[in-house]
PDB file of C-alpha atoms in Angstrom:
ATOM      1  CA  UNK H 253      42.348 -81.463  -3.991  1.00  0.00           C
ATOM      2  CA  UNK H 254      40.679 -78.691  -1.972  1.00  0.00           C
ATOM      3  CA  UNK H 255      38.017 -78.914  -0.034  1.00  0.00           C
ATOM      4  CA  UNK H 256      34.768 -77.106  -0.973  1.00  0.00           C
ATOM      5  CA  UNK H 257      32.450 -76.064   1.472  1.00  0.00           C
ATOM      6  CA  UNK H 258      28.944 -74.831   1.987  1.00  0.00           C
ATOM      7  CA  UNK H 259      29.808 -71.782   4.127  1.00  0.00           C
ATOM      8  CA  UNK H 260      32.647 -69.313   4.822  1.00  0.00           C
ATOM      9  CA  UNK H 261      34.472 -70.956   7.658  1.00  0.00           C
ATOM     10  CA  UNK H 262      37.629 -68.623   7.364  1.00  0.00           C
ATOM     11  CA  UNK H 263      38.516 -65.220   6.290  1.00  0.00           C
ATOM     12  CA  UNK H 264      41.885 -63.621   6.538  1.00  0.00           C
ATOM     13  CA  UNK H 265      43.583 -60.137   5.155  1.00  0.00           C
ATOM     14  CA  UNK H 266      47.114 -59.365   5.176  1.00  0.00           C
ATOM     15  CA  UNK H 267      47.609 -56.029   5.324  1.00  0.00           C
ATOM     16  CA  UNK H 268      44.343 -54.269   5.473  1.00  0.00           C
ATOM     17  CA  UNK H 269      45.305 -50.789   5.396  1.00  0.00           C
ATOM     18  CA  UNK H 270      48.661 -51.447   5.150  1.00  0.00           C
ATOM     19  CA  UNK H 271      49.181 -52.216   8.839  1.00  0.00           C
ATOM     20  CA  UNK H 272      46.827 -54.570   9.899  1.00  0.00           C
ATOM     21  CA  UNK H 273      46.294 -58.322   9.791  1.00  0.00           C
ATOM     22  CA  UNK H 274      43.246 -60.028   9.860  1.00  0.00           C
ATOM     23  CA  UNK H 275      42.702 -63.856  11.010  1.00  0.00           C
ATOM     24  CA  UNK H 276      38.927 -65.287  11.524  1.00  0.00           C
ATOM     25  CA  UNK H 277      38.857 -68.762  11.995  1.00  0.00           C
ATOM     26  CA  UNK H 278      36.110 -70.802  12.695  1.00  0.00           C
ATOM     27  CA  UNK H 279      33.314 -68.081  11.027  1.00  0.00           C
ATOM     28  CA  UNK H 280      29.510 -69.728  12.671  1.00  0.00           C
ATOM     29  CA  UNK H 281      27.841 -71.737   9.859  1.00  0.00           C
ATOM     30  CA  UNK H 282      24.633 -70.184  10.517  1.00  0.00           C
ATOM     31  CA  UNK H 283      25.042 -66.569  12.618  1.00  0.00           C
ATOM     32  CA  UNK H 284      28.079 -64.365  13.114  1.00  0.00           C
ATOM     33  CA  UNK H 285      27.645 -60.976  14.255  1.00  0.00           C
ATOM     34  CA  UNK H 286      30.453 -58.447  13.677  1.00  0.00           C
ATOM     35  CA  UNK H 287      30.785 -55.151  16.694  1.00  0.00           C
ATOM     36  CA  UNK H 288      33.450 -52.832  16.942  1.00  0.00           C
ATOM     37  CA  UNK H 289      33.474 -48.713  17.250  1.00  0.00           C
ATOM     38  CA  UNK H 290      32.798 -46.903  14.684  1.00  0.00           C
ATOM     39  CA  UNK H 291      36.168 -46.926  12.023  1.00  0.00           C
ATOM     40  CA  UNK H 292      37.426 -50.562  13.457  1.00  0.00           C
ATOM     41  CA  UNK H 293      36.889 -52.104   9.895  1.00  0.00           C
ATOM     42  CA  UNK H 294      33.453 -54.015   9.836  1.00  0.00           C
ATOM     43  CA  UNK H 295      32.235 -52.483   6.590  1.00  0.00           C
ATOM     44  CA  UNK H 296      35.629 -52.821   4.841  1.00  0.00           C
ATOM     45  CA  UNK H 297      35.562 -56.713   6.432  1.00  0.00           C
ATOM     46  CA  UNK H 298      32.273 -57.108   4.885  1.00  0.00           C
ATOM     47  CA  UNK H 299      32.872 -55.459   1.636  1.00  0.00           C
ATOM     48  CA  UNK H 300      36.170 -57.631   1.200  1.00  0.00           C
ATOM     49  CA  UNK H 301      34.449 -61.017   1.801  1.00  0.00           C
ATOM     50  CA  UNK H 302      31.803 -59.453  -0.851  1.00  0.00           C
ATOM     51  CA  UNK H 303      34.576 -58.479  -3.272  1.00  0.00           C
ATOM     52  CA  UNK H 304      36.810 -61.676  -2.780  1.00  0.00           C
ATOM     53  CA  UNK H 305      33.720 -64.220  -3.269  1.00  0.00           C
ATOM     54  CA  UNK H 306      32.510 -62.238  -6.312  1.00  0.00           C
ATOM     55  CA  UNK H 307      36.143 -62.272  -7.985  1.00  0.00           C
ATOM     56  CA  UNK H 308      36.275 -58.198  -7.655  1.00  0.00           C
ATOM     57  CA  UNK H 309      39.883 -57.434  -7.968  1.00  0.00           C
ATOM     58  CA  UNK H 310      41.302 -56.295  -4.466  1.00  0.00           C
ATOM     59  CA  UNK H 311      42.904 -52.694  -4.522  1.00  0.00           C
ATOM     60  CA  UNK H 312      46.514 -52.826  -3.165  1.00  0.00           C
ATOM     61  CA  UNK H 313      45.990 -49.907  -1.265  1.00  0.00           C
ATOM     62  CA  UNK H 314      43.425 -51.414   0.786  1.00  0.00           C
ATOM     63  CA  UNK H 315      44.519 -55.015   1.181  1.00  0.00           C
ATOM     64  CA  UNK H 316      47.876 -56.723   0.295  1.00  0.00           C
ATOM     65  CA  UNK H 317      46.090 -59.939   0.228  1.00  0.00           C
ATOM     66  CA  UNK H 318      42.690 -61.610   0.687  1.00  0.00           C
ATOM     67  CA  UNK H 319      41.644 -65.284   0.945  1.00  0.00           C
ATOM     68  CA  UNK H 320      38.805 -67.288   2.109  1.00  0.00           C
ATOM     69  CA  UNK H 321      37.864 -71.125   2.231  1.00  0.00           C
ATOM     70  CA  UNK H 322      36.802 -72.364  -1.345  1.00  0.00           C
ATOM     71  CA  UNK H 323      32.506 -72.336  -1.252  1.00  0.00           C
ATOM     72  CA  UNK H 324      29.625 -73.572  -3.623  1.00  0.00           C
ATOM     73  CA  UNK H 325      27.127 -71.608  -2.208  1.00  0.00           C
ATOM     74  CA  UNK H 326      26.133 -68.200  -3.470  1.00  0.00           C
ATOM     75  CA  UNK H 327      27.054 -64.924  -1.443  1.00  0.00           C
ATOM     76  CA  UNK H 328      24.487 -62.208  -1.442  1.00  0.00           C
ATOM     77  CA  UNK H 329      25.211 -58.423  -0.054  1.00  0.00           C
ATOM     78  CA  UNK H 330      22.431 -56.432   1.232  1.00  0.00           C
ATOM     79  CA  UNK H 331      24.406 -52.792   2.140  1.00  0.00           C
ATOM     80  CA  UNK H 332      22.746 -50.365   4.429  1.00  0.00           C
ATOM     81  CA  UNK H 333      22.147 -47.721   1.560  1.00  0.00           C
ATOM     82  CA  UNK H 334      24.153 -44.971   3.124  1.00  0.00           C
ATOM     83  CA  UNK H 335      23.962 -42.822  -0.215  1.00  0.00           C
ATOM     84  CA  UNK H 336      26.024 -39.277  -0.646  1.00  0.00           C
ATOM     85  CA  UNK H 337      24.229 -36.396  -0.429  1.00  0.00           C
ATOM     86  CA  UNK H 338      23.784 -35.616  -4.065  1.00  0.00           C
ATOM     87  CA  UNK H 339      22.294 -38.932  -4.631  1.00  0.00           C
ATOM     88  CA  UNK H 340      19.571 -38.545  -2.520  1.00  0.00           C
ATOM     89  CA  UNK H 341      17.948 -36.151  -4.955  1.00  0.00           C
ATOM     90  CA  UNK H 342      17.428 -38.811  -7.576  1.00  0.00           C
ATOM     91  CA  UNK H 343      14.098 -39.806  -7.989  1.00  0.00           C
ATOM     92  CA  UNK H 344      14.174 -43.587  -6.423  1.00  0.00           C
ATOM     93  CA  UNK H 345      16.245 -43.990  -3.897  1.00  0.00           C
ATOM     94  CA  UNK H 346      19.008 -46.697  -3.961  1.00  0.00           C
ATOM     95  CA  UNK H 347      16.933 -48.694  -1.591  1.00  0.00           C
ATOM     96  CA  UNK H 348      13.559 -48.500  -3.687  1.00  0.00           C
ATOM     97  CA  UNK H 349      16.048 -49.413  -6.467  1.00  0.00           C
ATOM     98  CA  UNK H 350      17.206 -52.669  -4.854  1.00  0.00           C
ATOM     99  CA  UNK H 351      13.953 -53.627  -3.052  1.00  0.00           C
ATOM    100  CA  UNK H 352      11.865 -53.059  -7.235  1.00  0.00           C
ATOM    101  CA  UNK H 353      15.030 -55.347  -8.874  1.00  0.00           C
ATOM    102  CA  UNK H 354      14.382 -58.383  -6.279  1.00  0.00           C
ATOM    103  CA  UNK H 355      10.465 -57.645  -6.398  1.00  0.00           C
ATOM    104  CA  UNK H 356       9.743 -56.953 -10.431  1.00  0.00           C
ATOM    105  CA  UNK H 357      10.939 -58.766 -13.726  1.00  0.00           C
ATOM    106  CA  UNK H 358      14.418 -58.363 -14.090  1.00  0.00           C
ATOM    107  CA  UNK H 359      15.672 -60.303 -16.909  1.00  0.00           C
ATOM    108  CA  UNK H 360      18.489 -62.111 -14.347  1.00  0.00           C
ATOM    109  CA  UNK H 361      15.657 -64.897 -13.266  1.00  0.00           C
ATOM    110  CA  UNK H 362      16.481 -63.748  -9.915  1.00  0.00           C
ATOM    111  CA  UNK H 363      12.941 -62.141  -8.797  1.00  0.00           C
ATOM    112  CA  UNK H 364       9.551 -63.089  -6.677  1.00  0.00           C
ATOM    113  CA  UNK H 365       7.810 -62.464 -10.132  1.00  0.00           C
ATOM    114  CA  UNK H 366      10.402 -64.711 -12.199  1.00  0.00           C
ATOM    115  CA  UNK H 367       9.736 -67.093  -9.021  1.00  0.00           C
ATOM    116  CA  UNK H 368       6.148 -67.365  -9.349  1.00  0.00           C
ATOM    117  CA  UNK H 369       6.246 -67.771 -13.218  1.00  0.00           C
ATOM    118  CA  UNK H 370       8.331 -71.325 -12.076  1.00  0.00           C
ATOM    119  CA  UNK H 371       4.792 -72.688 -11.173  1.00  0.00           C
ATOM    120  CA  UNK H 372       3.975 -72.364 -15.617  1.00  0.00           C
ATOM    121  CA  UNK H 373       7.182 -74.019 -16.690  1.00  0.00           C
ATOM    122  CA  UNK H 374       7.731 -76.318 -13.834  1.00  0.00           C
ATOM    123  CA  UNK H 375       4.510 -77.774 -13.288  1.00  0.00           C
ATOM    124  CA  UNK H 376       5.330 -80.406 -11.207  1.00  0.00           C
ATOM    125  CA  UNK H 377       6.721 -77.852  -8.480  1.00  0.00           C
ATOM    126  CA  UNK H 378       3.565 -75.425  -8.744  1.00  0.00           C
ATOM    127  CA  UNK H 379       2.285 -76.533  -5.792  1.00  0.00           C
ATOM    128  CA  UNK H 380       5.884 -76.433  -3.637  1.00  0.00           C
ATOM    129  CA  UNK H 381       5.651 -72.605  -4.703  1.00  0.00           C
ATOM    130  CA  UNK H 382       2.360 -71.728  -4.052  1.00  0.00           C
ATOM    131  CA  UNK H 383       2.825 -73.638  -0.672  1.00  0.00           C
ATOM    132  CA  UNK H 384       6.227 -71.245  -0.114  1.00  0.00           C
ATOM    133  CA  UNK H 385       4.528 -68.135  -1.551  1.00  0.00           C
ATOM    134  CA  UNK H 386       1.696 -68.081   0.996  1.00  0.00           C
ATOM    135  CA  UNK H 387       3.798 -68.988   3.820  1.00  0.00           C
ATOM    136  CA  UNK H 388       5.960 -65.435   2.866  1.00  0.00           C
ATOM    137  CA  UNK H 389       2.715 -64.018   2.598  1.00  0.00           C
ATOM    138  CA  UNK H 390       1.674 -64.610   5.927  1.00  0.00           C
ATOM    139  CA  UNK H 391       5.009 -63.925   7.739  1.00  0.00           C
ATOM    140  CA  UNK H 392       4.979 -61.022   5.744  1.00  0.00           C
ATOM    141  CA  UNK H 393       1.413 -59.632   6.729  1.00  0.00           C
ATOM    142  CA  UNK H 394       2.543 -60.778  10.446  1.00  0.00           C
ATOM    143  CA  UNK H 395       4.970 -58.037  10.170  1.00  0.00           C
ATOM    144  CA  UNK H 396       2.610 -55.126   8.712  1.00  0.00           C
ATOM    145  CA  UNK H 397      -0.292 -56.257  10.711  1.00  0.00           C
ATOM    146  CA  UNK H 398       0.572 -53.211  13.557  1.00  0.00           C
ATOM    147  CA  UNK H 399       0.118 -50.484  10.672  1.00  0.00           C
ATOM    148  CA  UNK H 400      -2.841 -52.727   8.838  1.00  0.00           C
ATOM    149  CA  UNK H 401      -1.059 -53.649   5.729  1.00  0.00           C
ATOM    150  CA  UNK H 402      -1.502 -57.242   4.077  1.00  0.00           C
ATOM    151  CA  UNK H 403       0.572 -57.938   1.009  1.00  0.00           C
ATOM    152  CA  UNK H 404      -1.098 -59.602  -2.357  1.00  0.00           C
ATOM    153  CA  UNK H 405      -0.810 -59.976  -5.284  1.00  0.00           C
ATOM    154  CA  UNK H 406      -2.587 -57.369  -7.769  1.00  0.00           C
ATOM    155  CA  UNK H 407      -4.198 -59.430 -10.417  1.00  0.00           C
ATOM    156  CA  UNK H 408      -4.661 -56.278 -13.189  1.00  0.00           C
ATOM    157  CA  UNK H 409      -1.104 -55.645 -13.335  1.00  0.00           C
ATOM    158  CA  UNK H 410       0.177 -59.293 -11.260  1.00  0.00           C
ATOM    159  CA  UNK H 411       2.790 -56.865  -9.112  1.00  0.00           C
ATOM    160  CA  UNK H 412       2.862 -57.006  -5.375  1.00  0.00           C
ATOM    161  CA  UNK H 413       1.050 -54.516  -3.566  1.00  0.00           C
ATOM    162  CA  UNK H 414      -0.078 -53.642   0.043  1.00  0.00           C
ATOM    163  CA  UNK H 415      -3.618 -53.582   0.406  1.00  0.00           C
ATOM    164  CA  UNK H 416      -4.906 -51.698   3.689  1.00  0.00           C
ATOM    165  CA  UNK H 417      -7.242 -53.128   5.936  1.00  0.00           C
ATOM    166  CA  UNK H 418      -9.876 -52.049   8.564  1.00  0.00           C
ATOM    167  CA  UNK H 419      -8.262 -53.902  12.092  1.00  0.00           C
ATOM    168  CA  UNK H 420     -10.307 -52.852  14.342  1.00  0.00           C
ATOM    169  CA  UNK H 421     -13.716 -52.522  12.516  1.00  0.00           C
ATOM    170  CA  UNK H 422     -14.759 -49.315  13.815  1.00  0.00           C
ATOM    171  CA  UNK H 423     -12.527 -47.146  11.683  1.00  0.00           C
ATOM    172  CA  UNK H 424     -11.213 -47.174   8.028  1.00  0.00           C
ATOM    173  CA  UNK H 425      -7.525 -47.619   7.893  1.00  0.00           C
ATOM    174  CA  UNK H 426      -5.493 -44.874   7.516  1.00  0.00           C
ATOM    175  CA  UNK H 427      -2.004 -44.343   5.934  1.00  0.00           C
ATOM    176  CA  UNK H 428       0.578 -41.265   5.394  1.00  0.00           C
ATOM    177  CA  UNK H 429       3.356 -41.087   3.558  1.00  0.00           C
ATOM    178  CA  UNK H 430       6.484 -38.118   4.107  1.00  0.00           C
ATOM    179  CA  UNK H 431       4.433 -36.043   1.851  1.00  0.00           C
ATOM    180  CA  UNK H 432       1.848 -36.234   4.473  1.00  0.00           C
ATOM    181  CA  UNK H 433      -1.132 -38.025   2.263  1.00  0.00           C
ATOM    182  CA  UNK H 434      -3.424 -39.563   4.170  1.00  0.00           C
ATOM    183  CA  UNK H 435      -5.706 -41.898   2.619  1.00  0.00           C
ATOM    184  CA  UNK H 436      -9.017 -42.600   3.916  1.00  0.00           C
ATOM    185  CA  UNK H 437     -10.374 -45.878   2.429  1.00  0.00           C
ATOM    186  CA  UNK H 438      -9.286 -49.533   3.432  1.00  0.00           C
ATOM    187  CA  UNK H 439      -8.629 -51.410   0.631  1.00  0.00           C
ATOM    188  CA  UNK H 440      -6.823 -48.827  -0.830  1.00  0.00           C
ATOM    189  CA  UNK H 441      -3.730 -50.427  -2.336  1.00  0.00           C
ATOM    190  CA  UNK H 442       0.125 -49.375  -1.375  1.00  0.00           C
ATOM    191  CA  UNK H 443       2.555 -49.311  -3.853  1.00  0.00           C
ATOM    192  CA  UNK H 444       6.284 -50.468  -3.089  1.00  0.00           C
ATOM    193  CA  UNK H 445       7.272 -46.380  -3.754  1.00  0.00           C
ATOM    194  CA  UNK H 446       5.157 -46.011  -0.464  1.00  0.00           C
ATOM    195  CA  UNK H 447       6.337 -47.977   1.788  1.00  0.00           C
ATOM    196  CA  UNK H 448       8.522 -46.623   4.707  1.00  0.00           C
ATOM    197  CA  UNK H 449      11.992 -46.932   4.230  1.00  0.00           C
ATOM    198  CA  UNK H 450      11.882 -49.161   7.107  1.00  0.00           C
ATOM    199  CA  UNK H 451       9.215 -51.178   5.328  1.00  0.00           C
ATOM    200  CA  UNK H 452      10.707 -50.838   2.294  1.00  0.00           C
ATOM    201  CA  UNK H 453      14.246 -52.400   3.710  1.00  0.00           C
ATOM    202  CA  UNK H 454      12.756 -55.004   5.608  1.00  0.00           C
ATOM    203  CA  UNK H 455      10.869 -56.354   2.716  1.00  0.00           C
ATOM    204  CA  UNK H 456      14.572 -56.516   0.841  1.00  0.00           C
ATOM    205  CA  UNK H 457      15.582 -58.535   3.330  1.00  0.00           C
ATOM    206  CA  UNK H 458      13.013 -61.206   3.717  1.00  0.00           C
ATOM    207  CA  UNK H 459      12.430 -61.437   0.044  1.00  0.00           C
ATOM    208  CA  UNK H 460      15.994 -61.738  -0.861  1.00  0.00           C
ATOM    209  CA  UNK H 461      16.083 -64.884   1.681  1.00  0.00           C
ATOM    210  CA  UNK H 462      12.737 -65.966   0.487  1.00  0.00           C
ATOM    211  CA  UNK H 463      14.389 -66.717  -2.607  1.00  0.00           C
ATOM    212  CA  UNK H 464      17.325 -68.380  -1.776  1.00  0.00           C
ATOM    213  CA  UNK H 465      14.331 -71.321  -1.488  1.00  0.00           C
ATOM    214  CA  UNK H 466      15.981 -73.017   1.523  1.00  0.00           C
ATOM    215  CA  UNK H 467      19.208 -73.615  -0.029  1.00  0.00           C
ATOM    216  CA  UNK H 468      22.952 -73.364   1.728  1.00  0.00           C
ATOM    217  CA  UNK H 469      23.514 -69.270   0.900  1.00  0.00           C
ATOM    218  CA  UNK H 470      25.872 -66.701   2.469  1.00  0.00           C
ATOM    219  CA  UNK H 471      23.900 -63.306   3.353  1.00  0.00           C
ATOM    220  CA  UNK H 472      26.103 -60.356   3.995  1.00  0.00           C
ATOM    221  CA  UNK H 473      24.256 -57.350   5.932  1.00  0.00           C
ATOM    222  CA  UNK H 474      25.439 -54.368   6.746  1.00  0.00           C
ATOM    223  CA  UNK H 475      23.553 -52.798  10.098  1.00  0.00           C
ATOM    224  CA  UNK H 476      20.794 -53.797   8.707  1.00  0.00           C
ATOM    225  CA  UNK H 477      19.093 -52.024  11.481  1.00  0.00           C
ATOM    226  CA  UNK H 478      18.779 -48.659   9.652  1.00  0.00           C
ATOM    227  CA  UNK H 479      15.206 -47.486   9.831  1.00  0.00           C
ATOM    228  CA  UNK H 480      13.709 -50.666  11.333  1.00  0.00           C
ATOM    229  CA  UNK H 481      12.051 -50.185  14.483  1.00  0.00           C
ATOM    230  CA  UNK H 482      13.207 -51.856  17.516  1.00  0.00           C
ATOM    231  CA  UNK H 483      10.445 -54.880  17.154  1.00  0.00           C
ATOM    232  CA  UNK H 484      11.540 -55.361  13.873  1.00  0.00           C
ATOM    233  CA  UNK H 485      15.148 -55.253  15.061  1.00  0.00           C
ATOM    234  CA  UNK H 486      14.660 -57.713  18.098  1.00  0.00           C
ATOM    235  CA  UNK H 487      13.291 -60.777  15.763  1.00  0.00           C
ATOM    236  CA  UNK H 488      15.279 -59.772  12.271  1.00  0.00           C
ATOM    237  CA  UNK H 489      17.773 -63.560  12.865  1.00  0.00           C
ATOM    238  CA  UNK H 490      14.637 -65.411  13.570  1.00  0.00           C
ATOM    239  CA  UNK H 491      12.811 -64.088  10.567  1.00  0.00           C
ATOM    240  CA  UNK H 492      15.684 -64.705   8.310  1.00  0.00           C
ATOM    241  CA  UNK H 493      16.525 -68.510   9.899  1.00  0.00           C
ATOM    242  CA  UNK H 494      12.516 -68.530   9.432  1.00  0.00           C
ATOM    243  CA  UNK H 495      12.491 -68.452   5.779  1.00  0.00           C
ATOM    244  CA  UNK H 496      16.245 -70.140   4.952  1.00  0.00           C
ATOM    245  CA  UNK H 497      17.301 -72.034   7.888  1.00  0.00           C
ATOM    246  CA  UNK H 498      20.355 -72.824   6.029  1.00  0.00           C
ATOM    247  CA  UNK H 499      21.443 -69.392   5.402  1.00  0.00           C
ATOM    248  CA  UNK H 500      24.907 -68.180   6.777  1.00  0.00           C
ATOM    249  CA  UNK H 501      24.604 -64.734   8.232  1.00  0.00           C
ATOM    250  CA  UNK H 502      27.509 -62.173   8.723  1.00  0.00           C
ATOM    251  CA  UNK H 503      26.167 -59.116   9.802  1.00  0.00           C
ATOM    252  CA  UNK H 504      27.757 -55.917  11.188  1.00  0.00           C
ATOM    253  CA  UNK H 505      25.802 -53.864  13.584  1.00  0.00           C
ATOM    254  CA  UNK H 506      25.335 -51.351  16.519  1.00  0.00           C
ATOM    255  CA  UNK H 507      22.098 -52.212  17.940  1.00  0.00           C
ATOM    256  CA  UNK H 508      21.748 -54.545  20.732  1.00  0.00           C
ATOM    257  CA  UNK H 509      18.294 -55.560  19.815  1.00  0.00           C
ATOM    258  CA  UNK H 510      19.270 -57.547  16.966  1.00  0.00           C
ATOM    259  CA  UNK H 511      21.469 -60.257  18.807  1.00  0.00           C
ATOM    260  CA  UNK H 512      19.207 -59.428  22.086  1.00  0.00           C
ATOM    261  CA  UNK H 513      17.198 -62.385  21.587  1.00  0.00           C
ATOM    262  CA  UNK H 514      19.632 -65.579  22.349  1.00  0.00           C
ATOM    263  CA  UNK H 515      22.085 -64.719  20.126  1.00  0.00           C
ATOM    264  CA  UNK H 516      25.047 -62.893  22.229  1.00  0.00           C
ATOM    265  CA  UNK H 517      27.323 -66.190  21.775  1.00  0.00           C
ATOM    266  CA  UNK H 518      27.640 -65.559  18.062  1.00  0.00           C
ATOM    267  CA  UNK H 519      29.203 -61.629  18.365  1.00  0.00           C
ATOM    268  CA  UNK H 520      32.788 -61.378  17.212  1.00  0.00           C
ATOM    269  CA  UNK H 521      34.196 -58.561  17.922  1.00  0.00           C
ATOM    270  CA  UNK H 522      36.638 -57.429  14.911  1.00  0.00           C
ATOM    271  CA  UNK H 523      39.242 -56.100  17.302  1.00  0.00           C
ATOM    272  CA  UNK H 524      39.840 -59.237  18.288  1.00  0.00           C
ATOM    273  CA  UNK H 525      40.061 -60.437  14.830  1.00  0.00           C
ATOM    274  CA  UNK H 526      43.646 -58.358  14.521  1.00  0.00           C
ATOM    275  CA  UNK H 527      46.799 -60.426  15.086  1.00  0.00           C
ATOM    276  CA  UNK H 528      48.505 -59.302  17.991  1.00  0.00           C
TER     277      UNK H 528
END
């Protein structure tokens, strides 16, 4: 009988373009971080482990064959919402999109709001959630504190909001948007739609790991760097082993500051992934 495992330990391609080979053995249970020039295959790598662990039916073209190590644990795919051109004209962007799905009601049972209802069926585990939800709260506010957000919950309409907040208590917070609104009294409240895109990915990220509720998951990112700011970039692991230490990361990326911090013995490098 095969072996079933928690996390990915090996990924391999024959044929990936129809003239290359890829072998990774021994994939890092909790961090791998995929570099390479731009064209070397990261994306595709990541999209394959997404399509083979989801049962998506592998195009011949682009792979002759795919296989991974048997897991249990669910694999989740947060892409770097690099949209065409014509979609960027649409009224939410695919990003808002994502970031309102894992945020709002969405009929899957997959959501912070489906979350929180858990502490009126489940009883017995309110206090487990409350106890989780205000530690996200406060890692959360940690995060915004610089432009004087602090996330809550509104109770007219129970959605998640950002409130703004007077830091230094000599001035009313202020906040702008792209379409250059300033608004002029703290307490005013933020809607998700107004969030920066950086804020706007970063709370994607955190809240799709905040509800993996600690358990053995696979999170796929692709540079996940895209409009964070270089603070945000240099502490993005820690957050994420933060909230889920047992999460497996695979993430592809450009910037230095995200494996900056201690985590230079975990890049894999996809060239040398190729057999020679």
């Amino acid at each position: 009988m095969e072996t079933i495992n928690k996390y990915i330990n090996l990924f391999r391609i024959s044929k990936l373009w129809g003239r290359t080979n890829i072998n990774w053995n021994n994939v890092n249970e909790d961090v791998n971080i995929l570099v390479g020039i731009n064209g070397c295959g990261k994306t595709t790598l990541l999209n394959l482990i997404s399509d083979f662990y989801s049962g998506q039916k592998i195009p011949k073209s682009l792979a002759a064959d795919v296989c991974g190590n048997k897991i249990d644990s669910k694999v989740t795919y947060i892409r770097s919402f690099d949209v065409p051109a014509n979609a960027k004209k649409k009224t939410e962007s695919m990003l808002l999109q994502e970031l309102k799905h894992i945020i709002n009601q969405n009929g899957e049972g997959t959501s912070f709001f489906d979350y929180r209802m858990k502490m009126l069926n489940y009883p017995n585990e309110a206090e487990t959630i409350r106890q989780r939800i205000e530690k996200f709260f406060m890692l959360v506010n940690r995060m915004f504190a610089e432009t004087g957000k602090e996330i809550r919950i509104d109770p007219k309409n129970n959605k998640l909001v950002f409130s703004l907040y007077n830091s230094d208590n000599d001035r009313l917070a202020t906040y702008g948007n792209k379409g250059g609104t300033q608004l002029s009294e703290a307490g005013t409240d933020i809607q998700l739609e107004q969030l920066s895109s950086g804020e706007k990915q970063l709370m994607l990220i955190l809240t799709t790991v905040f509800l993996q509720e600690e358990k053995p998951s696979v999170l796929l990112m692709d540079e996940p760097e895209i409009s964070l700011h270089i603070s945000w970039q240099d502490c993005l692991i820690e957050l994420i082993r933060n909230l889920n230490p047992n999460c497996q990361l695979i993430i592809t990326t450009h910037a230095p500051n995200i494996f900056a911090n201690g985590w230079e013995d975990k890049i894999v490098f996809v060239k040398d992934l190729e057999e020679k």
